mmCIF file of C-alpha atoms in Angstrom:
data_model
loop_
_atom_site.group_PDB
_atom_site.id
_atom_site.type_symbol
_atom_site.label_atom_id
_atom_site.label_comp_id
_atom_site.label_asym_id
_atom_site.label_seq_id
_atom_site.Cartn_x
_atom_site.Cartn_y
_atom_site.Cartn_z
ATOM 1 C CA MET A 6 125.214 -17.348 232.257
ATOM 2 C CA ALA A 7 128.943 -17.669 231.571
ATOM 3 C CA PRO A 8 130.519 -21.016 232.376
ATOM 4 C CA THR A 9 132.756 -21.199 235.396
ATOM 5 C CA ASP A 10 135.531 -23.563 236.473
ATOM 6 C CA GLU A 11 135.772 -25.417 239.768
ATOM 7 C CA SER A 12 137.192 -22.339 241.600
ATOM 8 C CA GLY A 13 134.213 -20.292 240.622
ATOM 9 C CA GLN A 14 136.058 -17.954 238.222
ATOM 10 C CA THR A 15 134.766 -17.199 234.796
ATOM 11 C CA ALA A 16 136.424 -19.354 232.206
ATOM 12 C CA GLN A 17 138.579 -17.655 229.606
ATOM 13 C CA HIS A 18 137.817 -19.155 226.213
ATOM 14 C CA ALA A 19 140.495 -18.920 223.557
ATOM 15 C CA PRO A 20 139.459 -17.035 220.457
ATOM 16 C CA PRO A 21 138.563 -19.115 217.496
ATOM 17 C CA PHE A 22 141.282 -20.017 215.028
ATOM 18 C CA GLY A 23 142.193 -17.137 212.685
ATOM 19 C CA THR A 24 140.694 -14.410 214.880
ATOM 20 C CA PRO A 25 143.274 -11.782 216.163
ATOM 21 C CA PRO A 26 143.396 -11.145 219.907
ATOM 22 C CA PRO A 27 141.857 -7.931 221.176
ATOM 23 C CA PRO A 28 144.349 -5.030 221.508
ATOM 24 C CA ARG A 29 145.762 -4.294 224.972
ATOM 25 C CA SER A 30 145.496 -0.845 226.486
ATOM 26 C CA PRO A 31 148.917 0.880 226.586
ATOM 27 C CA VAL A 32 150.620 1.049 229.959
ATOM 28 C CA ARG A 33 150.768 4.570 231.436
ATOM 29 C CA GLY A 34 154.168 6.179 230.652
ATOM 30 C CA ALA A 35 155.239 3.635 228.012
ATOM 31 C CA ALA A 36 156.247 4.912 224.595
ATOM 32 C CA GLY A 37 153.996 4.129 221.767
ATOM 33 C CA PRO A 38 152.884 5.369 218.371
ATOM 34 C CA SER A 39 150.432 7.784 219.986
ATOM 35 C CA ALA A 40 152.850 9.007 222.775
ATOM 36 C CA ARG A 41 153.556 12.760 222.757
ATOM 37 C CA MET A 42 156.850 14.639 223.399
ATOM 38 C CA PRO A 43 157.017 16.034 226.956
ATOM 39 C CA ARG A 44 156.210 19.704 227.151
ATOM 40 C CA TRP A 45 159.393 20.561 229.040
ATOM 41 C CA LEU A 46 161.743 19.022 226.449
ATOM 42 C CA PRO A 47 161.562 21.805 223.783
ATOM 43 C CA ARG A 48 162.077 24.480 226.413
ATOM 44 C CA ALA A 49 165.024 22.535 227.875
ATOM 45 C CA MET A 50 166.605 22.206 224.438
ATOM 46 C CA VAL A 51 166.170 25.915 223.723
ATOM 47 C CA LEU A 52 167.611 26.760 227.164
ATOM 48 C CA ALA A 53 170.638 24.492 226.611
ATOM 49 C CA LEU A 54 171.293 25.998 223.177
ATOM 50 C CA GLY A 55 170.976 29.481 224.674
ATOM 51 C CA LEU A 56 173.469 28.689 227.433
ATOM 52 C CA VAL A 57 175.954 27.291 224.907
ATOM 53 C CA ALA A 58 175.562 30.402 222.746
ATOM 54 C CA VAL A 59 176.059 32.703 225.735
ATOM 55 C CA PHE A 60 179.165 30.763 226.807
ATOM 56 C CA GLN A 61 180.643 30.927 223.322
ATOM 57 C CA LEU A 62 179.881 34.630 223.055
ATOM 58 C CA GLY A 63 181.398 35.299 226.492
ATOM 59 C CA SER A 64 184.539 33.306 225.643
ATOM 60 C CA TRP A 65 184.954 35.194 222.380
ATOM 61 C CA ALA A 66 184.439 38.566 224.058
ATOM 62 C CA PHE A 67 186.890 37.722 226.869
ATOM 63 C CA HIS A 68 189.514 36.606 224.347
ATOM 64 C CA GLU A 69 189.092 39.782 222.324
ATOM 65 C CA LEU A 70 189.152 42.051 225.402
ATOM 66 C CA THR A 71 192.119 40.403 227.144
ATOM 67 C CA GLY A 72 194.454 43.223 226.125
ATOM 68 C CA LEU A 73 192.063 45.868 227.412
ATOM 69 C CA LEU A 74 191.559 44.010 230.695
ATOM 70 C CA LEU A 75 195.332 43.785 231.210
ATOM 71 C CA ASN A 76 195.662 47.511 230.548
ATOM 72 C CA VAL A 77 192.919 48.237 233.080
ATOM 73 C CA LEU A 78 194.649 45.986 235.632
ATOM 74 C CA ILE A 79 197.974 47.794 235.144
ATOM 75 C CA ALA A 80 196.212 51.148 235.383
ATOM 76 C CA PHE A 81 194.484 50.113 238.613
ATOM 77 C CA PHE A 82 197.755 49.130 240.312
ATOM 78 C CA LEU A 83 199.437 52.296 239.029
ATOM 79 C CA ALA A 84 196.584 54.347 240.497
ATOM 80 C CA LEU A 85 196.995 52.531 243.810
ATOM 81 C CA ALA A 86 200.727 53.294 243.748
ATOM 82 C CA ILE A 87 200.289 57.046 243.278
ATOM 83 C CA ASP A 88 197.216 57.314 245.516
ATOM 84 C CA PRO A 89 199.206 58.209 248.709
ATOM 85 C CA ALA A 90 200.919 61.147 246.962
ATOM 86 C CA VAL A 91 197.643 62.348 245.445
ATOM 87 C CA SER A 92 195.816 62.022 248.774
ATOM 88 C CA ARG A 93 198.483 64.039 250.600
ATOM 89 C CA MET A 94 198.303 66.813 248.029
ATOM 90 C CA ALA A 95 194.499 66.757 248.181
ATOM 91 C CA ALA A 96 194.643 66.985 251.997
ATOM 92 C CA LEU A 97 196.560 70.265 251.612
ATOM 93 C CA GLY A 98 193.589 71.801 249.789
ATOM 94 C CA MET A 99 194.506 70.974 246.193
ATOM 95 C CA ARG A 100 191.873 69.562 243.875
ATOM 96 C CA ARG A 101 192.316 65.836 243.410
ATOM 97 C CA GLY A 102 192.279 65.992 239.622
ATOM 98 C CA PHE A 103 194.959 68.680 239.528
ATOM 99 C CA ALA A 104 197.077 66.762 242.056
ATOM 100 C CA THR A 105 196.851 63.661 239.884
ATOM 101 C CA PHE A 106 197.881 65.715 236.867
ATOM 102 C CA LEU A 107 200.965 67.023 238.691
ATOM 103 C CA VAL A 108 202.012 63.511 239.718
ATOM 104 C CA PHE A 109 201.658 62.226 236.169
ATOM 105 C CA LEU A 110 203.520 65.256 234.819
ATOM 106 C CA ALA A 111 206.450 64.544 237.142
ATOM 107 C CA LEU A 112 206.474 60.861 236.108
ATOM 108 C CA THR A 113 206.331 61.821 232.418
ATOM 109 C CA ILE A 114 209.229 64.258 232.734
ATOM 110 C CA ALA A 115 211.344 61.714 234.611
ATOM 111 C CA THR A 116 210.584 58.972 232.069
ATOM 112 C CA ALA A 117 211.268 61.238 229.081
ATOM 113 C CA GLY A 118 214.558 62.387 230.592
ATOM 114 C CA PHE A 119 215.691 58.834 231.247
ATOM 115 C CA VAL A 120 214.751 57.667 227.742
ATOM 116 C CA THR A 121 216.518 60.663 226.193
ATOM 117 C CA LEU A 122 219.717 60.065 228.153
ATOM 118 C CA LEU A 123 219.653 56.349 227.418
ATOM 119 C CA GLY A 124 218.969 56.938 223.737
ATOM 120 C CA SER A 125 221.825 59.435 223.440
ATOM 121 C CA MET A 126 224.159 56.966 225.149
ATOM 122 C CA LEU A 127 223.174 54.118 222.847
ATOM 123 C CA ALA A 128 223.413 56.341 219.777
ATOM 124 C CA GLY A 129 226.884 57.498 220.815
ATOM 125 C CA GLN A 130 228.045 53.928 221.362
ATOM 126 C CA ILE A 131 226.647 52.791 217.992
ATOM 127 C CA ILE A 132 228.393 55.660 216.197
ATOM 128 C CA LYS A 133 231.608 54.831 218.007
ATOM 129 C CA MET A 134 231.330 51.167 217.028
ATOM 130 C CA ILE A 135 230.659 52.065 213.375
ATOM 131 C CA GLU A 136 233.633 54.431 213.276
ATOM 132 C CA GLY A 137 235.917 51.852 214.868
ATOM 133 C CA PHE A 138 234.656 48.933 212.790
ATOM 134 C CA PRO A 139 237.570 49.055 210.293
ATOM 135 C CA GLU A 140 240.087 48.875 213.131
ATOM 136 C CA TYR A 141 238.215 45.951 214.724
ATOM 137 C CA LEU A 142 238.099 44.203 211.355
ATOM 138 C CA ASP A 143 241.826 44.733 210.799
ATOM 139 C CA SER A 144 242.659 43.298 214.198
ATOM 140 C CA VAL A 145 240.494 40.230 213.530
ATOM 141 C CA ILE A 146 242.066 39.693 210.091
ATOM 142 C CA ASN A 147 245.568 39.994 211.516
ATOM 143 C CA TRP A 148 244.746 37.463 214.207
ATOM 144 C CA VAL A 149 243.325 35.024 211.642
ATOM 145 C CA ASN A 150 246.347 35.431 209.336
ATOM 146 C CA THR A 151 248.765 34.910 212.210
ATOM 147 C CA THR A 152 246.944 31.937 213.692
ATOM 148 C CA PHE A 153 245.949 30.037 210.556
ATOM 149 C CA HIS A 154 248.708 31.312 208.202
ATOM 150 C CA THR A 155 246.286 32.820 205.703
ATOM 151 C CA GLU A 156 246.548 35.919 203.508
ATOM 152 C CA LEU A 157 243.234 37.656 204.032
ATOM 153 C CA ARG A 158 242.821 41.327 203.212
ATOM 154 C CA ARG A 159 240.231 43.772 204.464
ATOM 155 C CA VAL A 160 239.235 44.782 200.934
ATOM 156 C CA ASP A 161 238.488 41.185 199.980
ATOM 157 C CA VAL A 162 236.454 40.614 203.143
ATOM 158 C CA GLN A 163 234.440 43.780 202.543
ATOM 159 C CA GLU A 164 233.723 42.785 198.934
ATOM 160 C CA GLU A 165 232.566 39.365 200.041
ATOM 161 C CA LEU A 166 230.275 40.877 202.659
ATOM 162 C CA LEU A 167 228.774 43.447 200.292
ATOM 163 C CA HIS A 168 228.030 40.899 197.565
ATOM 164 C CA SER A 169 226.955 38.025 199.780
ATOM 165 C CA ASP A 170 223.464 36.517 199.580
ATOM 166 C CA TRP A 171 223.184 36.623 203.380
ATOM 167 C CA LEU A 172 223.511 40.420 203.422
ATOM 168 C CA ARG A 173 220.995 40.770 200.598
ATOM 169 C CA ARG A 174 218.438 38.586 202.378
ATOM 170 C CA TYR A 175 219.033 40.449 205.630
ATOM 171 C CA ALA A 176 218.421 43.811 203.919
ATOM 172 C CA GLN A 177 215.224 42.524 202.316
ATOM 173 C CA ASN A 178 213.914 41.138 205.608
ATOM 174 C CA SER A 179 214.828 44.367 207.403
ATOM 175 C CA ALA A 180 212.976 46.436 204.813
ATOM 176 C CA ALA A 181 209.926 44.196 205.104
ATOM 177 C CA GLY A 182 210.045 44.350 208.897
ATOM 178 C CA VAL A 183 209.973 48.155 209.031
ATOM 179 C CA LEU A 184 206.177 48.162 208.770
ATOM 180 C CA ASP A 185 205.893 45.573 211.526
ATOM 181 C CA VAL A 186 208.147 47.609 213.813
ATOM 182 C CA SER A 187 206.145 50.763 213.066
ATOM 183 C CA ALA A 188 202.899 48.961 213.867
ATOM 184 C CA GLN A 189 204.338 47.658 217.134
ATOM 185 C CA VAL A 190 205.541 51.148 218.089
ATOM 186 C CA LEU A 191 202.125 52.650 217.375
ATOM 187 C CA GLY A 192 200.458 49.838 219.316
ATOM 188 C CA GLY A 193 202.778 50.424 222.257
ATOM 189 C CA LEU A 194 202.029 54.155 222.247
ATOM 190 C CA PHE A 195 198.279 53.481 222.153
ATOM 191 C CA GLN A 196 198.641 51.012 225.025
ATOM 192 C CA MET A 197 200.573 53.568 227.096
ATOM 193 C CA LEU A 198 197.897 56.183 226.389
ATOM 194 C CA THR A 199 195.159 53.755 227.457
ATOM 195 C CA ILE A 200 196.936 52.871 230.698
ATOM 196 C CA THR A 201 197.596 56.540 231.448
ATOM 197 C CA LEU A 202 193.961 57.547 230.931
ATOM 198 C CA PHE A 203 192.540 54.726 233.031
ATOM 199 C CA SER A 204 195.057 55.230 235.844
ATOM 200 C CA PHE A 205 194.355 58.986 235.817
ATOM 201 C CA TYR A 206 190.609 58.391 236.223
ATOM 202 C CA PHE A 207 191.149 55.726 238.899
ATOM 203 C CA ALA A 208 193.402 58.057 240.919
ATOM 204 C CA ALA A 209 191.421 61.261 240.398
ATOM 205 C CA ASP A 210 188.007 59.664 241.030
ATOM 206 C CA GLY A 211 189.155 57.183 243.678
ATOM 207 C CA PRO A 212 186.697 58.344 246.382
ATOM 208 C CA ARG A 213 183.802 58.353 243.914
ATOM 209 C CA LEU A 214 184.728 54.863 242.718
ATOM 210 C CA ARG A 215 184.784 53.581 246.302
ATOM 211 C CA ARG A 216 181.393 55.150 247.001
ATOM 212 C CA THR A 217 179.950 53.579 243.855
ATOM 213 C CA ILE A 218 181.183 50.122 244.810
ATOM 214 C CA CYS A 219 180.013 50.459 248.411
ATOM 215 C CA SER A 220 176.567 51.685 247.363
ATOM 216 C CA VAL A 221 175.641 48.199 246.082
ATOM 217 C CA LEU A 222 176.877 46.344 249.174
ATOM 218 C CA PRO A 223 175.493 45.965 252.711
ATOM 219 C CA PRO A 224 177.278 47.885 255.508
ATOM 220 C CA ALA A 225 179.279 44.869 256.708
ATOM 221 C CA ARG A 226 180.612 44.186 253.211
ATOM 222 C CA GLN A 227 181.369 47.878 252.730
ATOM 223 C CA ALA A 228 183.765 47.805 255.684
ATOM 224 C CA GLU A 229 185.542 44.762 254.236
ATOM 225 C CA VAL A 230 185.899 46.381 250.797
ATOM 226 C CA LEU A 231 187.256 49.613 252.261
ATOM 227 C CA ARG A 232 189.711 47.680 254.426
ATOM 228 C CA ALA A 233 190.954 45.676 251.431
ATOM 229 C CA TRP A 234 191.264 48.879 249.383
ATOM 230 C CA GLU A 235 193.285 50.568 252.117
ATOM 231 C CA ILE A 236 195.630 47.570 252.441
ATOM 232 C CA ALA A 237 196.107 47.470 248.654
ATOM 233 C CA VAL A 238 196.999 51.177 248.581
ATOM 234 C CA ASP A 239 199.480 50.808 251.443
ATOM 235 C CA LYS A 240 201.179 47.732 250.014
ATOM 236 C CA THR A 241 201.328 48.912 246.407
ATOM 237 C CA GLY A 242 202.481 52.395 247.317
ATOM 238 C CA GLY A 243 204.978 51.013 249.814
ATOM 239 C CA TYR A 244 206.332 48.607 247.205
ATOM 240 C CA LEU A 245 206.804 51.397 244.676
ATOM 241 C CA TYR A 246 208.415 53.828 247.115
ATOM 242 C CA SER A 247 210.724 51.233 248.664
ATOM 243 C CA ARG A 248 211.812 50.092 245.205
ATOM 244 C CA GLY A 249 212.360 53.692 244.176
ATOM 245 C CA LEU A 250 214.555 54.339 247.216
ATOM 246 C CA MET A 251 216.584 51.181 246.570
ATOM 247 C CA ALA A 252 216.912 52.170 242.903
ATOM 248 C CA LEU A 253 218.287 55.562 243.984
ATOM 249 C CA ILE A 254 220.838 53.980 246.329
ATOM 250 C CA SER A 255 221.858 51.391 243.725
ATOM 251 C CA GLY A 256 222.191 54.015 241.008
ATOM 252 C CA ILE A 257 224.407 56.236 243.170
ATOM 253 C CA ALA A 258 226.643 53.305 244.169
ATOM 254 C CA HIS A 259 227.159 52.123 240.598
ATOM 255 C CA TYR A 260 227.656 55.693 239.384
ATOM 256 C CA VAL A 261 230.493 56.185 241.882
ATOM 257 C CA LEU A 262 232.166 52.974 240.696
ATOM 258 C CA LEU A 263 231.823 53.755 236.993
ATOM 259 C CA GLN A 264 232.993 57.318 237.518
ATOM 260 C CA ALA A 265 236.039 56.067 239.420
ATOM 261 C CA LEU A 266 236.857 53.701 236.537
ATOM 262 C CA GLU A 267 236.344 56.576 234.058
ATOM 263 C CA VAL A 268 233.716 54.622 232.131
ATOM 264 C CA PRO A 269 231.786 56.896 229.731
ATOM 265 C CA TYR A 270 228.127 57.684 230.404
ATOM 266 C CA ALA A 271 228.530 56.823 234.104
ATOM 267 C CA LEU A 272 225.418 58.773 235.146
ATOM 268 C CA VAL A 273 223.131 57.162 232.577
ATOM 269 C CA LEU A 274 224.487 53.711 233.342
ATOM 270 C CA GLY A 275 223.948 54.273 237.074
ATOM 271 C CA VAL A 276 220.312 55.244 236.480
ATOM 272 C CA TRP A 277 219.915 52.232 234.192
ATOM 273 C CA VAL A 278 221.242 49.803 236.788
ATOM 274 C CA GLY A 279 219.098 51.294 239.551
ATOM 275 C CA LEU A 280 215.806 51.173 237.664
ATOM 276 C CA VAL A 281 216.201 47.874 235.834
ATOM 277 C CA SER A 282 217.569 45.970 238.828
ATOM 278 C CA GLN A 283 214.682 47.058 241.071
ATOM 279 C CA PHE A 284 211.641 47.109 238.809
ATOM 280 C CA ILE A 285 212.311 43.949 236.766
ATOM 281 C CA PRO A 286 211.976 41.028 239.205
ATOM 282 C CA THR A 287 214.366 38.080 239.430
ATOM 283 C CA ILE A 288 216.475 38.711 236.310
ATOM 284 C CA GLY A 289 216.630 42.501 236.532
ATOM 285 C CA THR A 290 220.015 42.503 238.256
ATOM 286 C CA TYR A 291 221.650 40.506 235.472
ATOM 287 C CA LEU A 292 220.057 42.580 232.725
ATOM 288 C CA ALA A 293 221.086 45.776 234.475
ATOM 289 C CA GLY A 294 224.715 44.707 234.962
ATOM 290 C CA ALA A 295 225.226 43.508 231.383
ATOM 291 C CA LEU A 296 225.211 46.983 229.783
ATOM 292 C CA PRO A 297 227.768 48.612 232.144
ATOM 293 C CA MET A 298 230.011 45.576 231.753
ATOM 294 C CA LEU A 299 229.849 45.883 227.961
ATOM 295 C CA ILE A 300 230.659 49.598 228.014
ATOM 296 C CA ALA A 301 233.468 49.032 230.538
ATOM 297 C CA PHE A 302 234.899 46.263 228.329
ATOM 298 C CA THR A 303 235.363 48.764 225.496
ATOM 299 C CA VAL A 304 237.542 50.837 227.826
ATOM 300 C CA ASP A 305 239.506 48.011 229.466
ATOM 301 C CA PRO A 306 238.623 44.290 229.756
ATOM 302 C CA TRP A 307 239.697 44.329 233.399
ATOM 303 C CA TYR A 308 237.150 47.076 234.108
ATOM 304 C CA ALA A 309 234.362 44.720 233.031
ATOM 305 C CA LEU A 310 235.576 42.201 235.609
ATOM 306 C CA TRP A 311 235.613 44.887 238.312
ATOM 307 C CA VAL A 312 232.051 45.871 237.406
ATOM 308 C CA LEU A 313 230.930 42.222 237.592
ATOM 309 C CA VAL A 314 232.503 41.765 241.037
ATOM 310 C CA PHE A 315 230.906 44.973 242.314
ATOM 311 C CA VAL A 316 227.463 43.997 240.967
ATOM 312 C CA VAL A 317 227.614 40.618 242.721
ATOM 313 C CA ILE A 318 228.824 42.094 246.032
ATOM 314 C CA TYR A 319 226.282 44.905 245.992
ATOM 315 C CA GLN A 320 223.481 42.455 245.230
ATOM 316 C CA GLN A 321 224.338 40.430 248.323
ATOM 317 C CA PHE A 322 224.477 43.604 250.431
ATOM 318 C CA GLU A 323 221.087 44.655 249.097
ATOM 319 C CA ASN A 324 219.468 41.256 249.654
ATOM 320 C CA TYR A 325 220.658 40.737 253.231
ATOM 321 C CA MET A 326 221.149 44.256 254.619
ATOM 322 C CA LEU A 327 219.298 46.940 252.684
ATOM 323 C CA GLN A 328 216.111 45.328 251.380
ATOM 324 C CA PRO A 329 214.916 43.734 254.681
ATOM 325 C CA LYS A 330 215.080 47.091 256.452
ATOM 326 C CA LEU A 331 213.372 49.084 253.711
ATOM 327 C CA THR A 332 210.595 46.585 252.997
ATOM 328 C CA ALA A 333 209.917 45.438 256.574
ATOM 329 C CA LYS A 334 206.815 47.657 256.853
ATOM 330 C CA THR A 335 205.719 47.704 253.202
ATOM 331 C CA VAL A 336 205.926 44.328 251.434
ATOM 332 C CA ASP A 337 207.268 42.038 254.143
ATOM 333 C CA ILE A 338 206.942 38.682 252.376
ATOM 334 C CA HIS A 339 209.305 35.743 252.352
ATOM 335 C CA PRO A 340 211.827 35.675 249.432
ATOM 336 C CA ALA A 341 210.593 32.234 248.390
ATOM 337 C CA VAL A 342 207.001 33.504 248.315
ATOM 338 C CA ALA A 343 208.091 36.541 246.305
ATOM 339 C CA PHE A 344 209.940 34.371 243.794
ATOM 340 C CA GLY A 345 207.027 31.964 243.483
ATOM 341 C CA SER A 346 204.561 34.817 243.010
ATOM 342 C CA VAL A 347 206.720 36.291 240.237
ATOM 343 C CA VAL A 348 206.924 32.930 238.480
ATOM 344 C CA ALA A 349 203.159 32.409 238.799
ATOM 345 C CA GLY A 350 202.397 35.949 237.646
ATOM 346 C CA THR A 351 204.673 35.535 234.628
ATOM 347 C CA ALA A 352 203.001 32.251 233.704
ATOM 348 C CA LEU A 353 199.527 33.793 233.953
ATOM 349 C CA LEU A 354 199.956 37.322 232.607
ATOM 350 C CA GLY A 355 203.488 37.516 231.234
ATOM 351 C CA ALA A 356 205.531 40.636 231.984
ATOM 352 C CA VAL A 357 202.483 42.341 233.497
ATOM 353 C CA GLY A 358 202.054 39.534 236.000
ATOM 354 C CA ALA A 359 205.730 39.697 236.942
ATOM 355 C CA LEU A 360 205.419 43.398 237.749
ATOM 356 C CA ILE A 361 202.229 43.266 239.818
ATOM 357 C CA ALA A 362 202.759 39.845 241.429
ATOM 358 C CA ILE A 363 204.658 41.039 244.511
ATOM 359 C CA PRO A 364 202.295 43.891 245.541
ATOM 360 C CA ALA A 365 199.263 41.696 244.808
ATOM 361 C CA VAL A 366 200.575 38.846 246.971
ATOM 362 C CA ALA A 367 201.602 41.282 249.715
ATOM 363 C CA THR A 368 198.099 42.766 249.708
ATOM 364 C CA LEU A 369 196.480 39.327 249.877
ATOM 365 C CA GLN A 370 198.825 38.233 252.661
ATOM 366 C CA ALA A 371 198.124 41.338 254.733
ATOM 367 C CA PHE A 372 194.359 41.067 254.213
ATOM 368 C CA LEU A 373 194.250 37.397 255.192
ATOM 369 C CA GLY A 374 196.600 37.973 258.106
ATOM 370 C CA ALA A 375 194.055 40.299 259.688
ATOM 371 C CA TYR A 376 191.557 37.417 259.959
ATOM 372 C CA VAL A 377 193.861 34.529 260.884
ATOM 373 C CA LYS A 378 193.934 33.838 264.600
ATOM 374 C CA ARG A 379 197.417 33.082 265.930
ATOM 375 C CA TYR A 380 198.403 31.279 269.121
ATOM 376 C CA ALA A 381 201.490 31.257 271.305
ATOM 377 C CA VAL A 382 203.980 28.619 270.166
ATOM 378 C CA THR A 383 204.754 25.917 272.708
ATOM 379 C CA ASP A 384 208.261 25.658 274.134
ATOM 380 C CA ASP A 385 209.166 22.423 272.351
ATOM 381 C CA PRO A 386 212.647 21.627 270.969
ATOM 382 C CA ARG A 387 211.062 20.360 267.774
ATOM 383 C CA VAL A 388 209.802 23.888 267.043
ATOM 384 C CA HIS A 389 213.426 25.010 266.730
ATOM 385 C CA GLY A 390 214.324 22.071 264.484
ATOM 386 C CA HIS A 391 215.862 19.846 267.198
ATOM 387 C CA ARG A 392 215.122 16.180 267.692
ATOM 388 C CA ARG A 393 213.350 15.129 270.827
ATOM 389 C CA GLY A 394 215.469 13.133 273.290
ATOM 390 C CA ASP A 395 218.817 14.688 272.334
ATOM 391 C CA PRO A 396 220.723 15.096 275.678
ATOM 392 C CA VAL A 397 222.692 18.147 274.513
ATOM 393 C CA GLN A 398 219.616 19.951 273.282
ATOM 394 C CA GLY A 399 217.783 18.948 276.462
ATOM 395 C CA LEU A 400 220.432 20.659 278.597
ATOM 396 C CA LEU A 401 220.283 23.757 276.437
ATOM 397 C CA THR A 402 216.489 23.828 276.644
ATOM 398 C CA ARG A 403 216.502 23.522 280.458
ATOM 399 C CA ALA A 404 219.148 26.240 280.671
ATOM 400 C CA ARG A 405 217.066 28.485 278.440
ATOM 401 C CA ARG A 406 213.794 28.110 280.352
ATOM 402 C CA PRO A 407 214.649 30.511 283.255
ATOM 403 C CA TRP A 408 215.762 33.164 280.803
ATOM 404 C CA ALA A 409 212.568 32.723 278.743
ATOM 405 C CA ALA A 410 210.495 32.969 281.931
ATOM 406 C CA ARG A 411 212.210 36.232 282.872
ATOM 407 C CA GLN A 412 211.586 37.571 279.378
ATOM 408 C CA ARG A 413 207.884 36.753 279.553
ATOM 409 C CA ALA A 414 207.667 38.303 283.024
ATOM 410 C CA ALA A 415 209.350 41.467 281.794
ATOM 411 C CA GLU A 416 206.954 41.703 278.864
ATOM 412 C CA ALA A 417 204.020 41.248 281.258
ATOM 413 C CA GLY A 418 205.310 43.996 283.572
ATOM 414 C CA GLU A 419 206.247 41.659 286.439
ATOM 415 C CA ASP A 420 209.512 41.042 288.241
ATOM 416 C CA PRO A 421 211.251 37.631 288.016
ATOM 417 C CA VAL A 422 209.562 36.334 291.199
ATOM 418 C CA GLY A 423 206.099 37.057 289.845
ATOM 419 C CA GLU A 424 205.346 40.290 291.773
ATOM 420 C CA ARG A 425 204.468 43.484 290.051
ATOM 421 C CA PRO A 426 206.666 46.550 290.535
ATOM 422 C CA GLY A 427 205.752 48.601 293.551
ATOM 423 C CA GLN A 428 204.315 45.728 295.609
#
């Protein structure tokens, strides 16, 4: 029988000297030499590596396809812009594909005509400048000799220019840059072809595309998608048509001025001002007015000043009189919102974002406005920007209340004393 202490517990004898203590059983969950790796850890590591690989692959693919995605985005907005014209022609019994082809043919003819006229004008001006270069050089040399008392001659200046290192380096760089320019031209043509093909398919197969999208959505979501699509078509088409009408009015006005001043190429310059000032946001007006001013300066320096004054005056007339009336039912957004959207679009997508920013923001504003509940504004002086407690504004507010009451009664179909007509 094992010895016990006074409390009745079995006594624990220490092991004899030199004998190792018996090993303890490992605690459950503690790491030890015989502990195994959890079963879920390899699968978690493989899953994490797979997610990282998929993210890297997706980032690479998105970076490589950014140009294509931008082209598709431009094509989609272009298809939305021409959709009203195509739909009207299709409603008359014409096949939708053929109607889309006619619209694109008209746009191609108009664009080719404008580029041809502009190219002929620029070529004529370049030839004129080259032919008149000796006279310009003589006038500059005479001015330098008179002002600084030098004895320069045109022959010496021409020899220095022809044998200068600057001209040699410029010729070498120009020759090397011909291939780069050719590649950029070919890339631009391919980009235009891509945009044209995608926009043609979007416009011609618009109903089929809507049915395909709606087929994967529940009925409630289908109504929302169709509503958003309809708003986008109205806003984008309205933006394009209103801008086109303002471009026509601007082109005619500037053509009349340039024709009155007898500036050459008045028709082409009028078309240039109309298109550039309307379809290039924010800085389009200044870019459009620079070319007519330069051409007018070659005729008479005072004519350039007249063109500048007319451009500034017409811009104010367009901003405060013409544009609000034409865009009230199409892209009725605040000028500050329009400017901010253009800046944001340029920062995100460059020139493409600047072009599609206004119709995109107008579409978003109209879509959200259909779901925002609005309330009647209280008759408080602070709503009109007046401070509360001002005695003058208080008198004006009390004087305005009867008139406001009569206006509300008239809108409700009641007379000023609150009785309906005929009672």
